[in-house]
Short mmCIF file of C-alpha atoms in Angstrom, two decimals:
data_model
loop_
_atom_site.label_atom_id
_atom_site.label_comp_id
_atom_site.label_asym_id
_atom_site.label_seq_id
_atom_site.Cartn_x
_atom_site.Cartn_y
_atom_site.Cartn_z
CA UNK Y 59 -0.04 -0.07 0.24
CA UNK Y 60 1.03 3.52 -0.82
CA UNK Y 61 0.90 4.88 2.74
CA UNK Y 62 1.06 8.64 1.69
CA UNK Y 63 -1.99 8.12 -0.32
CA UNK Y 64 -3.76 6.58 2.51
CA UNK Y 65 -2.21 9.29 4.78
CA UNK Y 66 -3.55 11.87 2.67
CA UNK Y 67 -7.31 10.43 2.35
CA UNK Y 68 -7.52 10.33 6.22
CA UNK Y 69 -6.40 13.80 6.36
CA UNK Y 70 -9.21 14.77 4.04
CA UNK Y 71 -11.57 12.87 6.32
CA UNK Y 72 -10.20 14.86 9.50
CA UNK Y 73 -10.75 17.57 7.42
CA UNK Y 74 -14.46 17.43 6.82
CA UNK Y 75 -15.06 16.66 10.49
CA UNK Y 76 -13.16 20.16 11.45
CA UNK Y 77 -15.01 22.12 8.48
CA UNK Y 78 -18.51 20.68 9.68
CA UNK Y 79 -17.43 21.51 13.12
CA UNK Y 80 -16.88 25.28 11.98
CA UNK Y 81 -20.35 25.54 10.43
CA UNK Y 82 -22.22 24.09 13.37
CA UNK Y 83 -20.08 26.48 15.43
CA UNK Y 84 -20.99 29.34 13.29
CA UNK Y 85 -24.92 28.81 13.30
CA UNK Y 86 -25.02 29.02 9.57
CA UNK Y 87 -26.30 25.48 9.31
CA UNK Y 88 -29.29 25.64 8.20
CA UNK Y 89 -28.35 29.13 6.58
CA UNK Y 90 -30.45 32.10 7.57
CA UNK Y 91 -32.61 33.75 5.06
CA UNK Y 92 -30.25 36.58 3.14
CA UNK Y 93 -33.94 38.73 3.44
CA UNK Y 94 -33.29 38.67 7.31
CA UNK Y 95 -33.94 42.13 8.85
CA UNK Y 96 -30.14 43.73 9.17
CA UNK Y 97 -30.26 44.18 12.99
CA UNK Y 98 -30.96 40.49 13.34
CA UNK Y 99 -28.50 39.38 11.15
CA UNK Y 100 -25.84 41.59 12.87
CA UNK Y 101 -26.91 40.31 16.36
CA UNK Y 102 -26.54 36.69 15.09
CA UNK Y 103 -22.99 37.31 15.06
CA UNK Y 104 -22.46 39.90 18.21
CA UNK Y 105 -24.58 37.64 20.38
CA UNK Y 106 -22.55 34.27 19.05
CA UNK Y 107 -19.12 35.90 19.37
CA UNK Y 108 -17.58 32.52 21.27
CA UNK Y 109 -19.18 30.37 18.54
CA UNK Y 110 -17.85 32.50 15.69
CA UNK Y 111 -14.35 32.28 16.90
CA UNK Y 112 -14.03 28.81 17.67
CA UNK Y 113 -15.82 28.16 14.30
CA UNK Y 114 -13.12 30.16 12.75
CA UNK Y 115 -10.40 28.06 14.38
CA UNK Y 116 -11.91 24.83 13.40
CA UNK Y 117 -12.07 25.99 9.67
CA UNK Y 118 -8.67 27.17 9.80
CA UNK Y 119 -7.57 23.52 10.87
CA UNK Y 120 -10.00 21.77 8.75
CA UNK Y 121 -9.00 23.84 5.28
CA UNK Y 122 -5.38 23.55 6.57
CA UNK Y 123 -5.74 19.81 6.40
CA UNK Y 124 -7.38 19.51 2.85
CA UNK Y 125 -3.96 20.48 1.68
CA UNK Y 126 -2.18 17.27 2.37
CA UNK Y 127 -5.70 15.34 1.01
CA UNK Y 128 -5.52 17.27 -2.30
CA UNK Y 129 -1.56 16.54 -2.41
CA UNK Y 130 -2.41 12.72 -2.47
CA UNK Y 131 -5.29 13.31 -5.00
CA UNK Y 132 -2.81 15.06 -7.49
CA UNK Y 133 -0.79 12.03 -6.98
CA UNK Y 134 -3.41 9.58 -8.08
CA UNK Y 135 -4.63 11.94 -10.78
CA UNK Y 136 -0.71 12.53 -12.10
CA UNK Y 137 -0.58 8.59 -12.76
CA UNK Y 138 -4.12 8.51 -14.16
CA UNK Y 139 -3.80 11.03 -16.90
CA UNK Y 140 0.25 9.74 -17.73
CA UNK Y 141 3.34 11.33 -18.60
CA UNK Y 142 2.12 14.50 -20.05
CA UNK Y 143 -0.37 15.98 -17.10
CA UNK Y 144 -2.00 19.49 -18.03
CA UNK Y 145 -4.97 18.90 -16.39
CA UNK Y 146 -3.83 17.91 -13.54
CA UNK Y 147 -1.63 20.91 -12.98
CA UNK Y 148 -4.82 22.84 -13.98
CA UNK Y 149 -6.32 21.00 -11.30
CA UNK Y 150 -3.36 22.28 -9.07
CA UNK Y 151 -3.89 25.75 -9.67
CA UNK Y 152 -7.79 25.71 -9.24
CA UNK Y 153 -7.61 24.41 -5.87
CA UNK Y 154 -6.05 26.82 -3.68
CA UNK Y 155 -7.99 29.44 -5.87
CA UNK Y 156 -10.95 27.69 -4.51
CA UNK Y 157 -10.10 27.58 -0.85
CA UNK Y 158 -9.00 31.22 -0.41
CA UNK Y 159 -12.56 31.98 -0.14
CA UNK Y 160 -12.55 29.63 3.12
CA UNK Y 161 -9.99 31.68 4.75
CA UNK Y 162 -11.58 34.98 3.47
CA UNK Y 163 -15.01 33.68 5.20
CA UNK Y 164 -13.27 32.92 8.60
CA UNK Y 165 -11.87 36.59 8.44
CA UNK Y 166 -14.96 38.39 7.50
CA UNK Y 167 -17.01 36.39 10.22
CA UNK Y 168 -14.40 37.11 12.95
CA UNK Y 169 -14.29 40.81 11.99
CA UNK Y 170 -18.10 40.85 12.26
CA UNK Y 171 -18.04 39.32 15.61
CA UNK Y 172 -14.65 41.02 16.87
CA UNK Y 173 -15.99 44.35 18.04
CA UNK Y 174 -19.83 44.13 19.25
CA UNK Y 175 -19.39 48.09 19.48
CA UNK Y 176 -19.15 48.14 15.87
CA UNK Y 177 -22.84 49.76 13.85
CA UNK Y 178 -25.19 47.16 12.89
CA UNK Y 179 -24.35 47.99 8.99
CA UNK Y 180 -20.70 47.51 9.35
CA UNK Y 181 -21.69 44.06 10.97
CA UNK Y 182 -24.08 42.92 8.60
CA UNK Y 183 -22.13 43.89 5.74
CA UNK Y 184 -19.16 41.93 6.96
CA UNK Y 185 -21.43 39.01 7.70
CA UNK Y 186 -22.94 39.23 4.28
CA UNK Y 187 -19.52 39.11 2.60
CA UNK Y 188 -18.76 35.79 4.59
CA UNK Y 189 -22.04 34.21 3.20
CA UNK Y 190 -21.03 35.33 -0.18
CA UNK Y 191 -17.56 33.86 -0.10
CA UNK Y 192 -18.85 30.58 1.33
CA UNK Y 193 -21.47 29.98 -1.46
CA UNK Y 194 -20.45 32.24 -4.24
CA UNK Y 195 -17.44 29.82 -5.91
CA UNK Y 196 -19.85 27.92 -7.49
CA UNK Y 197 -18.00 28.23 -11.05
CA UNK Y 198 -14.69 27.57 -9.40
CA UNK Y 199 -16.34 23.96 -8.13
CA UNK Y 200 -17.26 23.41 -11.89
CA UNK Y 201 -14.03 23.67 -13.10
CA UNK Y 202 -12.15 21.98 -10.71
CA UNK Y 203 -14.72 18.93 -10.77
CA UNK Y 204 -15.11 18.88 -14.53
CA UNK Y 205 -11.41 18.60 -14.73
CA UNK Y 206 -11.03 16.23 -12.24
CA UNK Y 207 -13.71 13.88 -13.81
CA UNK Y 208 -12.35 14.38 -17.50
CA UNK Y 209 -8.84 12.99 -15.82
CA UNK Y 210 -10.55 10.01 -14.45
CA UNK Y 211 -12.41 9.17 -17.65
CA UNK Y 212 -9.00 9.50 -19.81
CA UNK Y 213 -7.18 7.21 -17.27
CA UNK Y 214 -4.20 5.53 -19.58
CA UNK Y 215 -3.45 2.67 -17.22
CA UNK Y 216 -4.86 -0.66 -18.22
CA UNK Y 217 -6.39 -0.94 -14.65
CA UNK Y 218 -7.76 2.39 -14.17
CA UNK Y 219 -6.35 4.44 -10.77
CA UNK Y 220 -10.10 5.35 -10.06
CA UNK Y 221 -13.51 3.82 -11.39
CA UNK Y 222 -15.08 5.23 -14.18
CA UNK Y 223 -18.25 6.07 -12.22
CA UNK Y 224 -15.85 8.66 -10.19
CA UNK Y 225 -15.34 10.80 -13.28
CA UNK Y 226 -18.84 11.04 -14.41
CA UNK Y 227 -19.81 11.85 -10.44
CA UNK Y 228 -17.18 14.94 -10.69
CA UNK Y 229 -18.53 16.14 -13.55
CA UNK Y 230 -22.20 16.22 -12.42
CA UNK Y 231 -20.90 17.96 -9.03
CA UNK Y 232 -19.25 20.51 -10.68
CA UNK Y 233 -22.20 21.37 -12.86
CA UNK Y 234 -24.54 21.34 -9.46
CA UNK Y 235 -21.93 24.06 -7.79
CA UNK Y 236 -22.60 26.35 -10.30
CA UNK Y 237 -25.66 27.74 -9.27
CA UNK Y 238 -23.88 28.99 -6.11
CA UNK Y 239 -22.55 31.94 -8.08
CA UNK Y 240 -25.82 33.44 -8.96
CA UNK Y 241 -26.65 34.11 -5.29
CA UNK Y 242 -26.21 38.27 -5.89
CA UNK Y 243 -29.23 38.37 -7.79
CA UNK Y 244 -31.74 36.71 -5.22
CA UNK Y 245 -32.61 37.30 -1.57
CA UNK Y 246 -35.51 34.45 -1.78
CA UNK Y 247 -36.16 31.32 -3.47
CA UNK Y 248 -33.73 28.40 -4.87
CA UNK Y 249 -31.09 30.38 -6.05
CA UNK Y 250 -30.88 32.67 -2.80
CA UNK Y 251 -27.48 31.44 -0.38
CA UNK Y 252 -29.84 29.65 1.69
CA UNK Y 253 -31.71 27.99 -1.42
CA UNK Y 254 -32.09 24.63 -2.69
CA UNK Y 255 -30.13 24.77 -5.86
CA UNK Y 256 -27.46 27.25 -4.61
CA UNK Y 257 -26.49 25.87 -0.91
CA UNK Y 258 -28.57 22.58 -0.39
CA UNK Y 259 -27.87 20.50 -3.67
CA UNK Y 260 -24.16 21.78 -3.48
CA UNK Y 261 -23.51 21.05 -0.11
CA UNK Y 262 -24.78 17.38 -0.04
CA UNK Y 263 -23.38 16.60 -3.29
CA UNK Y 264 -20.28 17.68 -2.75
CA UNK Y 265 -20.33 15.98 0.74
CA UNK Y 266 -21.20 12.64 -1.10
CA UNK Y 267 -18.58 13.24 -3.57
CA UNK Y 268 -15.74 13.84 -0.84
CA UNK Y 269 -16.88 10.69 0.56
CA UNK Y 270 -16.48 8.72 -2.53
CA UNK Y 271 -13.13 10.14 -3.37
CA UNK Y 272 -11.72 9.46 0.10
CA UNK Y 273 -12.95 5.35 -0.38
CA UNK Y 274 -11.28 5.73 -3.90
CA UNK Y 275 -8.12 7.19 -2.63
CA UNK Y 276 -7.53 4.18 0.12
CA UNK Y 277 -8.42 1.96 -3.06
CA UNK Y 278 -5.94 3.54 -5.25
CA UNK Y 279 -3.40 3.30 -2.57
CA UNK Y 280 -3.25 -0.40 -3.13
CA UNK Y 281 -3.20 0.00 -6.97
CA UNK Y 282 0.02 -1.60 -8.42
CA UNK Y 283 0.66 1.86 -10.46
CA UNK Y 284 0.67 3.67 -7.27
CA UNK Y 285 3.43 1.31 -5.85
CA UNK Y 286 5.63 1.69 -8.82
CA UNK Y 287 5.52 5.32 -8.64
CA UNK Y 288 6.22 5.08 -4.87
CA UNK Y 289 9.61 3.19 -5.51
#
């Protein structure tokens, strides 16, 4: 077994736990309505300061643990793509750009809660920015998962590194993530930041996909090509 790939997979599983804990601690699961009165939305952060701070630390730890996970995932994709790996290198550039908003979410929420004497308008604006950053990178997800799906489907190995169904799953999750980018146009309905298409469908499909990828990476750690690559 390629122990580095296996360790990377477990890193991703731990990261998911930390990030889910952050969202629970922030008390934004389920997310509040964008049409919530400004004073009530601002009070959500000033009255839950400790939860916001704890959640931000959890998010920082969780998102950091995703980097070793994606490092292992890159290793698998590179072997799948073969000698020349432009798509894998493309994905390597997309992922850090996609995770940057998570750090900015943390900063926005912490800043909103840090000074309770701050004006309601400023607190609400920072909280809005945090929610936008959390949901709006839908097209980044589209690019990331579609590219990943293509790599998996075009695997050059006689015995593929990942099962083909995982490639199709990546593409579909990427497509389903795209509606999140349209949230600035809506305060109610399925495309608002708490809507079915902008939030719930992407969150649950993303969670299921990551679980599938973790399983597939543990399986890939035993693949003969990964052992050869390790030596």
